[in-house]
Short mmCIF file of C-alpha atoms in Angstrom, two decimals:
data_model
loop_
_atom_site.label_atom_id
_atom_site.label_comp_id
_atom_site.label_asym_id
_atom_site.label_seq_id
_atom_site.Cartn_x
_atom_site.Cartn_y
_atom_site.Cartn_z
CA UNK A 24 31.89 70.28 -29.05
CA UNK A 25 34.99 68.20 -28.31
CA UNK A 26 34.05 65.59 -30.89
CA UNK A 27 33.50 68.32 -33.48
CA UNK A 28 36.95 69.80 -32.81
CA UNK A 29 38.48 66.31 -33.06
CA UNK A 30 36.70 65.74 -36.34
CA UNK A 31 37.96 69.05 -37.73
CA UNK A 32 41.50 68.25 -36.59
CA UNK A 33 41.57 64.80 -38.12
CA UNK A 34 40.00 65.98 -41.36
CA UNK A 35 43.22 67.82 -42.21
CA UNK A 36 45.45 64.82 -41.52
CA UNK A 37 46.73 62.79 -44.46
CA UNK A 38 45.33 59.25 -44.58
CA UNK A 39 47.75 56.53 -43.38
CA UNK A 40 49.46 54.36 -46.01
CA UNK A 41 48.11 50.92 -46.76
CA UNK A 42 50.17 48.36 -44.72
CA UNK A 43 51.75 46.54 -47.65
CA UNK A 44 54.78 45.19 -45.75
CA UNK A 45 53.04 43.20 -43.01
CA UNK A 46 49.63 42.45 -41.57
CA UNK A 47 48.51 45.41 -39.45
CA UNK A 48 45.48 46.22 -37.31
CA UNK A 49 43.47 49.16 -38.62
CA UNK A 50 42.72 50.86 -35.31
CA UNK A 51 42.92 54.64 -35.61
CA UNK A 52 41.39 56.61 -38.49
CA UNK A 53 37.86 55.20 -38.66
CA UNK A 54 34.74 57.37 -38.97
CA UNK A 55 31.21 56.38 -38.02
CA UNK A 56 27.64 57.37 -38.78
CA UNK A 57 24.27 55.80 -38.10
CA UNK A 58 21.77 55.43 -40.90
CA UNK A 59 22.02 53.95 -44.37
CA UNK A 60 22.78 55.26 -47.82
CA UNK A 61 24.37 53.62 -50.84
CA UNK A 62 26.46 56.71 -51.53
CA UNK A 63 28.31 56.20 -48.23
CA UNK A 64 30.32 53.43 -49.88
CA UNK A 65 31.69 55.78 -52.55
CA UNK A 66 35.22 57.17 -52.14
CA UNK A 67 34.21 60.75 -52.90
CA UNK A 68 31.51 60.98 -50.24
CA UNK A 69 32.36 63.67 -47.64
CA UNK A 70 32.68 62.14 -44.18
CA UNK A 71 34.39 64.98 -42.32
CA UNK A 72 31.36 65.39 -40.07
CA UNK A 73 31.25 61.71 -39.16
CA UNK A 74 32.31 60.64 -35.70
CA UNK A 75 36.06 59.77 -35.57
CA UNK A 76 36.96 56.69 -33.56
CA UNK A 77 39.33 53.80 -33.02
CA UNK A 78 38.50 50.15 -33.56
CA UNK A 79 37.19 48.04 -31.95
CA UNK A 80 34.10 50.21 -31.90
CA UNK A 81 30.80 48.54 -31.02
CA UNK A 82 27.76 50.82 -30.89
CA UNK A 83 27.60 51.03 -27.09
CA UNK A 84 31.28 51.99 -26.79
CA UNK A 85 30.97 54.99 -29.12
CA UNK A 86 27.91 56.60 -27.63
CA UNK A 87 25.04 54.60 -29.12
CA UNK A 88 23.98 52.10 -26.42
CA UNK A 89 20.94 50.12 -27.37
CA UNK A 90 21.01 51.31 -30.98
CA UNK A 91 19.40 48.93 -33.46
CA UNK A 92 19.59 49.45 -37.17
CA UNK A 93 22.06 50.40 -39.90
CA UNK A 94 25.44 52.02 -39.36
CA UNK A 95 28.51 52.68 -41.50
CA UNK A 96 32.24 52.79 -40.82
CA UNK A 97 34.68 54.42 -43.22
CA UNK A 98 38.48 54.23 -43.30
CA UNK A 99 40.67 56.20 -45.71
CA UNK A 100 44.15 55.02 -46.73
CA UNK A 101 46.84 56.26 -49.10
CA UNK A 102 48.87 54.36 -51.71
CA UNK A 103 52.02 56.27 -52.62
CA UNK A 104 53.13 53.90 -55.36
CA UNK A 105 51.03 51.22 -57.03
CA UNK A 106 51.06 47.86 -55.25
CA UNK A 107 51.48 44.78 -57.42
CA UNK A 108 51.35 42.14 -54.70
CA UNK A 109 47.80 40.95 -53.81
CA UNK A 110 46.47 42.66 -50.68
CA UNK A 111 43.54 41.82 -48.46
CA UNK A 112 41.36 42.68 -45.49
CA UNK A 113 40.53 40.29 -42.69
CA UNK A 114 37.36 40.95 -40.72
CA UNK A 115 37.75 39.35 -37.29
CA UNK A 116 34.49 40.30 -35.59
CA UNK A 117 31.57 42.43 -36.77
CA UNK A 118 28.12 42.13 -35.20
CA UNK A 119 25.75 41.11 -36.72
CA UNK A 120 25.32 41.36 -40.53
CA UNK A 121 27.82 43.30 -42.60
CA UNK A 122 29.28 43.92 -46.03
CA UNK A 123 32.62 45.47 -46.96
CA UNK A 124 33.25 47.94 -49.79
CA UNK A 125 36.53 49.31 -51.16
CA UNK A 126 36.15 52.44 -53.31
CA UNK A 127 32.46 51.72 -53.64
CA UNK A 128 32.93 48.12 -54.82
CA UNK A 129 31.54 45.35 -52.61
CA UNK A 130 34.28 42.79 -51.83
CA UNK A 131 32.40 40.55 -49.41
CA UNK A 132 30.21 40.24 -46.37
CA UNK A 133 28.45 37.90 -43.98
CA UNK A 134 24.91 37.53 -42.67
CA UNK A 135 21.54 38.56 -44.07
CA UNK A 136 20.12 42.08 -44.16
CA UNK A 137 16.43 42.97 -43.90
CA UNK A 138 13.95 41.77 -44.95
CA UNK A 139 15.68 38.37 -44.49
CA UNK A 140 17.69 39.46 -41.48
CA UNK A 141 19.19 36.60 -39.48
CA UNK A 142 21.79 37.28 -36.78
CA UNK A 143 24.84 35.06 -36.94
CA UNK A 144 27.96 34.54 -34.85
CA UNK A 145 30.78 36.63 -36.26
CA UNK A 146 33.14 34.50 -38.35
CA UNK A 147 36.68 35.68 -39.27
CA UNK A 148 36.76 36.12 -43.05
CA UNK A 149 39.41 37.36 -45.48
CA UNK A 150 38.56 39.46 -48.57
CA UNK A 151 40.80 40.46 -51.48
CA UNK A 152 41.32 44.16 -52.15
CA UNK A 153 40.64 45.01 -55.85
CA UNK A 154 43.68 45.89 -57.91
CA UNK A 155 42.17 49.30 -58.68
CA UNK A 156 42.15 50.07 -54.95
CA UNK A 157 45.92 49.48 -54.83
CA UNK A 158 46.74 52.15 -57.41
CA UNK A 159 48.41 55.43 -56.49
CA UNK A 160 46.12 57.79 -54.61
CA UNK A 161 43.58 57.88 -51.80
CA UNK A 162 41.08 55.08 -51.26
CA UNK A 163 38.25 54.27 -48.88
CA UNK A 164 37.20 51.13 -47.01
CA UNK A 165 33.51 51.27 -46.07
CA UNK A 166 31.75 48.77 -43.82
CA UNK A 167 27.96 48.61 -43.72
CA UNK A 168 26.57 47.02 -40.56
CA UNK A 169 23.07 46.06 -39.49
CA UNK A 170 22.05 44.75 -36.08
CA UNK A 171 18.77 44.35 -34.25
CA UNK A 172 20.55 42.95 -31.19
CA UNK A 173 21.76 44.57 -27.99
CA UNK A 174 25.22 44.69 -29.52
CA UNK A 175 26.41 45.78 -32.93
CA UNK A 176 29.42 47.10 -34.78
CA UNK A 177 33.12 46.26 -35.11
CA UNK A 178 34.07 43.98 -32.24
CA UNK A 179 37.74 43.46 -33.13
CA UNK A 180 40.09 45.51 -35.33
CA UNK A 181 40.06 44.84 -39.06
CA UNK A 182 43.39 43.48 -40.33
CA UNK A 183 45.03 44.62 -43.57
CA UNK A 184 48.15 43.48 -45.37
CA UNK A 185 49.55 41.03 -47.93
CA UNK A 186 46.99 38.43 -48.95
CA UNK A 187 49.42 35.55 -48.52
CA UNK A 188 50.19 36.58 -44.93
CA UNK A 189 46.49 36.93 -44.09
CA UNK A 190 45.72 33.50 -45.52
CA UNK A 191 48.72 31.96 -43.76
CA UNK A 192 47.41 33.26 -40.45
CA UNK A 193 43.96 31.86 -41.16
CA UNK A 194 45.36 28.50 -42.25
CA UNK A 195 47.58 28.28 -39.18
CA UNK A 196 44.63 28.97 -36.88
CA UNK A 197 42.49 26.41 -38.73
CA UNK A 198 45.30 23.83 -38.65
CA UNK A 199 45.77 24.35 -34.91
CA UNK A 200 42.04 24.06 -34.15
CA UNK A 201 41.38 21.09 -36.42
CA UNK A 202 44.59 19.30 -35.42
CA UNK A 203 43.87 19.80 -31.74
CA UNK A 204 40.29 18.66 -32.22
CA UNK A 205 41.28 15.40 -33.85
CA UNK A 206 44.04 14.89 -31.27
CA UNK A 207 41.43 15.22 -28.54
CA UNK A 208 39.17 12.73 -30.30
CA UNK A 209 42.05 10.25 -30.32
CA UNK A 210 42.65 10.76 -26.62
CA UNK A 211 38.92 10.39 -25.98
CA UNK A 212 38.92 6.96 -27.64
CA UNK A 213 41.61 5.77 -25.21
CA UNK A 214 39.34 6.77 -22.32
CA UNK A 215 36.50 4.79 -23.86
CA UNK A 216 38.84 1.81 -24.16
CA UNK A 217 39.82 2.13 -20.49
CA UNK A 218 36.15 2.25 -19.46
CA UNK A 219 35.32 -0.80 -21.65
CA UNK A 220 38.03 -2.79 -19.84
CA UNK A 221 36.67 -1.79 -16.42
CA UNK A 222 33.04 -0.61 -16.66
CA UNK A 223 32.96 0.26 -12.97
CA UNK A 224 35.42 3.13 -13.57
CA UNK A 225 32.77 5.59 -14.77
CA UNK A 226 35.22 8.49 -14.50
CA UNK A 227 36.71 7.29 -17.81
CA UNK A 228 33.27 7.39 -19.45
CA UNK A 229 32.60 10.92 -18.19
CA UNK A 230 36.07 12.03 -19.23
CA UNK A 231 35.46 10.54 -22.68
CA UNK A 232 32.32 12.68 -23.07
CA UNK A 233 34.14 15.77 -21.77
CA UNK A 234 36.99 15.39 -24.27
CA UNK A 235 34.62 14.70 -27.18
CA UNK A 236 32.65 17.88 -26.39
CA UNK A 237 35.92 19.84 -26.24
CA UNK A 238 37.05 18.34 -29.55
CA UNK A 239 33.82 19.43 -31.23
CA UNK A 240 34.34 22.96 -29.89
CA UNK A 241 37.80 22.99 -31.47
CA UNK A 242 36.54 21.72 -34.82
CA UNK A 243 33.62 24.16 -34.88
CA UNK A 244 36.02 26.99 -34.04
CA UNK A 245 37.99 26.56 -37.28
CA UNK A 246 36.98 29.50 -39.56
CA UNK A 247 36.05 27.35 -42.61
CA UNK A 248 33.87 25.08 -40.45
CA UNK A 249 32.27 28.05 -38.66
CA UNK A 250 31.47 29.76 -41.94
CA UNK A 251 29.93 26.58 -43.41
CA UNK A 252 27.84 25.78 -40.33
CA UNK A 253 26.81 29.38 -39.66
CA UNK A 254 25.17 29.63 -43.07
CA UNK A 255 22.49 27.26 -41.78
CA UNK A 256 22.51 27.40 -37.98
CA UNK A 257 23.99 29.99 -35.62
CA UNK A 258 27.15 28.29 -34.44
CA UNK A 259 26.79 29.96 -31.03
CA UNK A 260 24.01 27.47 -30.26
CA UNK A 261 26.57 24.68 -30.58
CA UNK A 262 29.00 26.66 -28.44
CA UNK A 263 26.43 26.78 -25.62
CA UNK A 264 25.57 23.10 -26.05
CA UNK A 265 29.10 21.70 -26.17
CA UNK A 266 30.47 24.11 -23.54
CA UNK A 267 27.67 23.23 -21.14
CA UNK A 268 28.04 19.49 -21.69
CA UNK A 269 31.84 19.68 -21.48
CA UNK A 270 31.64 21.56 -18.18
CA UNK A 271 29.08 19.16 -16.76
CA UNK A 272 30.99 16.02 -17.76
CA UNK A 273 34.18 17.60 -16.40
CA UNK A 274 32.46 18.04 -13.00
CA UNK A 275 31.24 14.44 -12.98
CA UNK A 276 34.65 13.14 -14.06
CA UNK A 277 36.47 15.03 -11.30
CA UNK A 278 33.92 13.84 -8.76
CA UNK A 279 34.52 10.19 -9.72
CA UNK A 280 38.30 10.56 -10.16
CA UNK A 281 38.76 11.92 -6.64
CA UNK A 282 36.05 9.59 -5.26
CA UNK A 283 34.30 12.51 -3.52
CA UNK A 284 31.58 11.25 -1.23
CA UNK A 285 30.11 14.70 -0.67
CA UNK A 286 30.57 16.28 -4.09
CA UNK A 287 27.13 17.90 -4.00
CA UNK A 288 28.39 21.23 -5.37
CA UNK A 289 29.99 19.56 -8.39
CA UNK A 290 26.80 17.59 -9.01
CA UNK A 291 24.70 20.78 -8.88
CA UNK A 292 27.13 22.64 -11.15
CA UNK A 293 27.07 19.74 -13.60
CA UNK A 294 23.26 19.80 -13.65
CA UNK A 295 23.23 23.60 -14.16
CA UNK A 296 25.71 23.42 -17.04
CA UNK A 297 23.79 20.59 -18.69
CA UNK A 298 20.58 22.61 -18.46
CA UNK A 299 22.20 25.77 -19.84
CA UNK A 300 23.67 23.83 -22.75
CA UNK A 301 20.37 22.17 -23.68
CA UNK A 302 18.27 25.30 -23.19
CA UNK A 303 20.78 27.40 -25.14
CA UNK A 304 20.10 25.34 -28.26
CA UNK A 305 16.40 26.16 -28.05
CA UNK A 306 16.59 29.88 -27.25
CA UNK A 307 14.95 31.82 -30.09
CA UNK A 308 17.12 34.90 -30.50
CA UNK A 309 20.69 36.10 -30.74
CA UNK A 310 20.35 38.29 -27.65
CA UNK A 311 18.89 35.50 -25.53
CA UNK A 312 21.67 33.12 -26.51
CA UNK A 313 24.41 35.63 -25.70
CA UNK A 314 22.75 36.48 -22.40
CA UNK A 315 22.63 32.79 -21.49
CA UNK A 316 26.32 32.47 -22.32
CA UNK A 317 27.41 35.62 -20.51
CA UNK A 318 25.22 35.51 -17.42
CA UNK A 319 24.60 31.78 -16.89
CA UNK A 320 27.22 29.64 -18.63
CA UNK A 321 30.26 31.80 -17.95
CA UNK A 322 29.61 32.35 -14.20
CA UNK A 323 28.92 28.62 -13.78
CA UNK A 324 32.20 27.79 -15.53
CA UNK A 325 34.03 30.28 -13.29
CA UNK A 326 32.58 28.60 -10.17
CA UNK A 327 33.60 25.21 -11.58
CA UNK A 328 37.16 26.45 -12.11
CA UNK A 329 37.44 27.68 -8.53
CA UNK A 330 35.73 24.63 -7.02
CA UNK A 331 37.81 22.06 -8.89
CA UNK A 332 41.02 23.93 -8.09
CA UNK A 333 40.15 23.89 -4.38
CA UNK A 334 39.34 20.16 -4.57
CA UNK A 335 42.65 19.47 -6.32
CA UNK A 336 44.61 21.40 -3.67
CA UNK A 337 42.86 19.40 -0.93
CA UNK A 338 43.79 16.16 -2.65
CA UNK A 339 47.44 17.23 -2.84
CA UNK A 340 47.43 18.00 0.89
CA UNK A 341 45.95 14.58 1.58
CA UNK A 342 48.68 12.93 -0.47
CA UNK A 343 46.35 11.65 -3.20
CA UNK A 344 47.96 9.55 -5.91
CA UNK A 345 48.91 11.67 -8.96
CA UNK A 346 47.13 14.63 -7.30
CA UNK A 347 50.00 17.05 -7.77
CA UNK A 348 50.31 16.29 -11.49
CA UNK A 349 46.57 16.70 -11.99
CA UNK A 350 46.63 19.97 -10.04
CA UNK A 351 49.02 21.46 -12.60
CA UNK A 352 46.63 20.57 -15.42
CA UNK A 353 43.60 21.90 -13.54
CA UNK A 354 45.47 25.10 -12.67
CA UNK A 355 46.36 25.75 -16.33
CA UNK A 356 42.77 25.08 -17.38
CA UNK A 357 41.38 27.36 -14.67
CA UNK A 358 43.74 30.26 -15.49
CA UNK A 359 42.99 30.17 -19.22
CA UNK A 360 39.25 29.86 -18.53
CA UNK A 361 39.21 32.88 -16.21
CA UNK A 362 41.24 34.90 -18.74
CA UNK A 363 38.71 34.23 -21.51
CA UNK A 364 35.75 34.92 -19.21
CA UNK A 365 37.22 38.31 -18.29
CA UNK A 366 37.68 39.06 -21.99
CA UNK A 367 34.07 38.08 -22.70
CA UNK A 368 32.87 40.35 -19.89
CA UNK A 369 34.90 43.23 -21.33
CA UNK A 370 37.37 43.40 -18.43
CA UNK A 371 40.41 42.51 -20.55
CA UNK A 372 41.31 42.88 -24.21
CA UNK A 373 39.28 40.51 -26.43
CA UNK A 374 41.00 37.52 -28.01
CA UNK A 375 41.94 38.14 -31.63
CA UNK A 376 43.06 34.58 -32.32
CA UNK A 377 42.25 31.30 -30.63
CA UNK A 378 40.89 31.66 -27.07
CA UNK A 379 43.38 30.88 -24.34
CA UNK A 380 40.97 28.27 -23.02
CA UNK A 381 41.52 26.07 -26.07
CA UNK A 382 45.25 25.90 -25.37
CA UNK A 383 44.61 25.32 -21.67
CA UNK A 384 42.09 22.59 -22.50
CA UNK A 385 44.59 20.71 -24.68
CA UNK A 386 47.25 20.87 -21.97
CA UNK A 387 44.78 19.74 -19.31
CA UNK A 388 43.55 16.81 -21.40
CA UNK A 389 47.14 15.74 -22.05
CA UNK A 390 47.92 15.89 -18.31
CA UNK A 391 44.70 14.10 -17.36
CA UNK A 392 45.25 11.44 -20.05
CA UNK A 393 48.76 10.86 -18.71
CA UNK A 394 47.37 10.45 -15.17
CA UNK A 395 44.58 8.08 -16.21
CA UNK A 396 47.01 6.05 -18.31
CA UNK A 397 49.34 5.79 -15.33
CA UNK A 398 46.43 4.58 -13.22
CA UNK A 399 45.59 1.92 -15.79
CA UNK A 400 49.23 0.84 -15.99
CA UNK A 401 49.38 0.68 -12.19
CA UNK A 402 46.19 -1.37 -12.14
CA UNK A 403 47.55 -3.78 -14.73
CA UNK A 404 50.83 -4.00 -12.84
CA UNK A 405 49.00 -4.83 -9.63
CA UNK A 406 47.05 -7.51 -11.49
CA UNK A 407 50.25 -9.07 -12.85
CA UNK A 408 52.73 -8.55 -10.05
CA UNK A 409 52.98 -9.45 -6.39
CA UNK A 410 52.98 -6.11 -4.53
CA UNK A 411 55.34 -7.29 -1.80
CA UNK A 412 58.15 -8.76 -3.94
CA UNK A 413 57.58 -7.11 -7.32
CA UNK A 414 57.74 -10.53 -9.00
CA UNK A 415 54.91 -11.96 -11.10
CA UNK A 416 51.87 -13.37 -9.38
CA UNK A 417 51.60 -17.14 -9.19
CA UNK A 418 48.66 -17.32 -11.63
CA UNK A 419 50.58 -15.36 -14.27
CA UNK A 420 53.59 -17.69 -14.21
CA UNK A 421 51.51 -20.88 -14.12
CA UNK A 422 49.61 -19.64 -17.16
CA UNK A 423 52.94 -18.88 -18.86
CA UNK A 424 54.16 -22.35 -17.91
CA UNK A 425 51.32 -23.94 -19.89
CA UNK A 426 52.40 -22.03 -22.98
CA UNK A 427 56.08 -22.87 -22.43
CA UNK A 428 55.30 -26.60 -22.19
CA UNK A 429 53.49 -26.49 -25.54
CA UNK A 430 56.31 -24.51 -27.13
CA UNK A 431 58.98 -26.87 -25.74
CA UNK A 432 57.10 -29.86 -27.16
CA UNK A 433 56.73 -28.14 -30.55
CA UNK A 434 60.40 -27.01 -30.79
CA UNK A 435 61.88 -30.01 -28.89
CA UNK A 436 63.70 -27.60 -26.58
CA UNK A 437 64.22 -28.29 -22.85
CA UNK A 438 62.24 -26.51 -20.16
CA UNK A 439 63.30 -26.30 -16.51
CA UNK A 440 61.60 -25.28 -13.26
CA UNK A 441 63.23 -24.16 -10.02
CA UNK A 442 61.23 -24.20 -6.81
CA UNK A 443 62.87 -22.19 -4.00
CA UNK A 444 61.98 -21.83 -0.34
CA UNK A 445 63.52 -19.61 2.36
CA UNK A 446 65.18 -21.65 5.08
CA UNK A 447 63.79 -21.25 8.62
CA UNK A 448 61.81 -18.16 7.60
CA UNK A 449 59.31 -18.75 10.43
CA UNK A 450 61.97 -17.74 12.94
CA UNK A 451 62.24 -14.33 11.27
CA UNK A 452 58.51 -13.71 11.68
CA UNK A 453 58.47 -15.08 15.23
CA UNK A 454 61.49 -13.13 16.47
CA UNK A 455 61.25 -9.87 14.51
CA UNK A 456 57.59 -9.65 13.53
CA UNK A 457 55.69 -9.92 10.28
CA UNK A 458 56.67 -6.44 9.09
CA UNK A 459 60.32 -7.48 9.27
CA UNK A 460 59.40 -10.67 7.44
CA UNK A 461 57.76 -8.62 4.69
CA UNK A 462 60.93 -6.54 4.31
CA UNK A 463 62.97 -9.73 3.93
CA UNK A 464 60.57 -11.12 1.31
CA UNK A 465 60.69 -7.85 -0.64
CA UNK A 466 64.49 -7.85 -0.69
CA UNK A 467 64.63 -11.54 -1.66
CA UNK A 468 62.29 -10.81 -4.59
CA UNK A 469 64.51 -7.95 -5.72
CA UNK A 470 67.67 -10.10 -5.55
CA UNK A 471 66.05 -12.97 -7.44
CA UNK A 472 64.88 -10.59 -10.19
CA UNK A 473 68.40 -9.18 -10.57
CA UNK A 474 69.93 -12.64 -10.71
CA UNK A 475 67.46 -13.98 -13.29
CA UNK A 476 67.45 -13.56 -17.04
CA UNK A 477 65.06 -11.22 -18.84
CA UNK A 478 63.35 -14.26 -20.42
CA UNK A 479 62.84 -16.10 -17.12
CA UNK A 480 59.43 -16.20 -15.45
CA UNK A 481 59.79 -15.56 -11.71
CA UNK A 482 56.96 -15.49 -9.20
CA UNK A 483 56.20 -15.67 -5.54
CA UNK A 484 54.55 -19.07 -5.43
CA UNK A 485 53.13 -18.69 -1.95
CA UNK A 486 54.32 -17.65 1.51
CA UNK A 487 58.11 -17.79 1.36
CA UNK A 488 58.23 -20.03 -1.76
CA UNK A 489 59.40 -18.80 -5.17
CA UNK A 490 59.15 -20.42 -8.61
CA UNK A 491 61.30 -19.83 -11.70
CA UNK A 492 60.43 -21.06 -15.21
CA UNK A 493 63.48 -21.25 -17.51
CA UNK A 494 62.58 -21.73 -21.19
CA UNK A 495 65.23 -23.41 -23.35
CA UNK A 496 67.35 -24.39 -20.35
CA UNK A 497 68.55 -27.97 -19.76
CA UNK A 498 69.26 -29.37 -16.30
CA UNK A 499 72.86 -28.10 -16.29
CA UNK A 500 71.73 -24.57 -17.08
CA UNK A 501 68.97 -24.78 -14.48
CA UNK A 502 71.47 -25.88 -11.83
CA UNK A 503 73.72 -22.93 -12.66
CA UNK A 504 70.72 -20.60 -12.45
CA UNK A 505 69.65 -22.09 -9.12
CA UNK A 506 73.14 -21.63 -7.70
CA UNK A 507 73.07 -18.04 -8.94
CA UNK A 508 69.73 -17.46 -7.17
CA UNK A 509 71.02 -19.11 -3.98
CA UNK A 510 74.20 -17.05 -4.01
CA UNK A 511 72.30 -13.79 -4.65
CA UNK A 512 69.96 -14.33 -1.72
CA UNK A 513 72.59 -15.49 0.77
CA UNK A 514 75.49 -13.24 -0.25
CA UNK A 515 74.70 -10.36 2.11
CA UNK A 516 72.54 -9.92 5.22
CA UNK A 517 69.13 -8.36 4.63
CA UNK A 518 67.98 -5.29 6.55
CA UNK A 519 64.94 -6.47 8.50
CA UNK A 520 64.33 -3.18 10.29
CA UNK A 521 65.75 -3.49 13.78
CA UNK A 522 68.60 -5.73 12.63
CA UNK A 523 70.20 -7.31 9.57
CA UNK A 524 69.43 -10.97 9.01
CA UNK A 525 71.23 -13.54 6.85
CA UNK A 526 68.84 -15.63 4.78
CA UNK A 527 69.41 -18.78 2.70
CA UNK A 528 67.26 -20.73 0.26
CA UNK A 529 66.89 -24.35 -0.72
CA UNK A 530 66.08 -25.06 -4.37
CA UNK A 531 64.69 -28.01 -6.31
CA UNK A 532 64.85 -28.53 -10.09
CA UNK A 533 62.56 -30.38 -12.50
CA UNK A 534 63.13 -30.64 -16.24
CA UNK A 535 61.08 -31.44 -19.36
CA UNK A 536 63.38 -32.45 -22.24
CA UNK A 537 60.94 -31.53 -25.04
CA UNK A 538 60.07 -35.18 -25.78
CA UNK A 539 56.75 -36.51 -27.14
CA UNK A 540 55.21 -37.09 -23.70
CA UNK A 541 54.03 -33.75 -22.41
CA UNK A 542 54.13 -33.24 -18.66
CA UNK A 543 51.32 -31.34 -16.98
CA UNK A 544 51.88 -28.17 -15.00
CA UNK A 545 51.10 -30.08 -11.82
CA UNK A 546 53.66 -32.78 -12.70
CA UNK A 547 56.52 -30.33 -13.30
CA UNK A 548 55.72 -28.17 -10.28
CA UNK A 549 55.31 -31.27 -8.08
CA UNK A 550 58.68 -32.67 -9.20
CA UNK A 551 60.44 -29.35 -8.48
CA UNK A 552 58.72 -29.13 -5.10
CA UNK A 553 59.81 -32.67 -4.19
CA UNK A 554 63.41 -31.89 -5.20
CA UNK A 555 63.33 -28.75 -3.07
CA UNK A 556 62.28 -30.77 0.00
CA UNK A 557 65.14 -33.19 -0.67
CA UNK A 558 67.51 -30.20 -0.57
CA UNK A 559 66.09 -29.22 2.82
CA UNK A 560 66.43 -32.72 4.16
CA UNK A 561 70.06 -32.78 2.97
CA UNK A 562 70.91 -29.77 5.13
CA UNK A 563 69.28 -26.70 3.49
CA UNK A 564 70.99 -23.90 1.55
CA UNK A 565 71.63 -26.16 -1.45
CA UNK A 566 70.21 -27.26 -4.81
CA UNK A 567 68.70 -30.67 -5.60
CA UNK A 568 67.25 -32.20 -8.75
#
């Protein structure tokens, strides 16, 4: 009775004007009837007895749960003065096969009707409104829908407005999805490069697979790609496959990144998501695929989001390296994932544009890529530098010395070495302890680095010995540099923990003048070492050559 009164009331209302100024959602003003007749597309067909409703309006939400078959939606609009600018309609989500008519003329559709019915994932499509339907007067939009699935009907409001604005919105969404997809593929390649350098770091390999699966989801989400693929294969099968694999590889990557010894839950979740993704591709029907997504994939992803967030919080509390930065990325990913899951379960308003998860995924991948890159840089730094002093490792400088000898011989430029040793350093260790000695060595390394040139090669040669390679420097320049090093180390006492300690160095110089007879690395280093011992024998805290 109430619906009849509402129908009578709305039948006397004037149709709303066509939204010519801006893109607008067509929510109120729709009418609905089950069944099928070609005359229902015509503008003059009486629809006053049809059920009035607001979009979105799937069958179950308007009193037809479980209905399978044909249904029609009609929407009347008014044009007060003829519109010359091209106008259009954008269908965001209609389940499962549909076609759109304006004043009885078919302007487009998607999917196959019986007897060749094939359910397809709804793809956002834009259709041009005929010029005749923009003339002065009243006009009708009619949507014919057919579904043999558990769901059917208009899932998201139809958009109407200027054609250029509708196409701009579609192009912007496609540009965002495709651009993000290719950005993710680029970031994935860096992870593959990191893994190739160190094959034992399998977290990079898993993260590579995770990012590639995400990138394919982005690319498949672009409306032109979805429409092209969905003509042949239901794109939802790929959604299940890539979402399941992405979730599984994400679990394995987190497990390896945090080096979890008892990550059984993440392993199980990864196995479940892999299974759901692979089985989803083989499920025969539309309903079965959606049920797998809603009742298997989505709950598993929700558990993953909670589990990984808890793991990240634990790592922050334990003071894990880069854990706080990674927690921010995981938190963003988890929040956007939960938002989209609630929308899929009907607990929040459905997404009209790109799912939040896609934005969260890009941000997470950027954060995770930053963290993994920092780890690689730290690893390389550790390989090149002495951790105590911050100077180069001995092997790095000796390798550089070989190259500098060849270059000096080729360019006939001088090359100098300075070998330095801390005077009476053993007394520091014996009286204050080795931790105090380490503090002294660290400060000496810092002072030597500040006193050296950017082009100089400085290393901790061994124990309390330091070596400097000075390209293009004759003996006079090397002696000035050695005095600068000696002055920098001995200028101020060094905080050794319990007390401040004055430290001095003795330095020895050897020089290659760039002549035709090449010295070996051992010859140059041995000559500098011998000169350094002569400085010690002469009284320490001085330079000898």
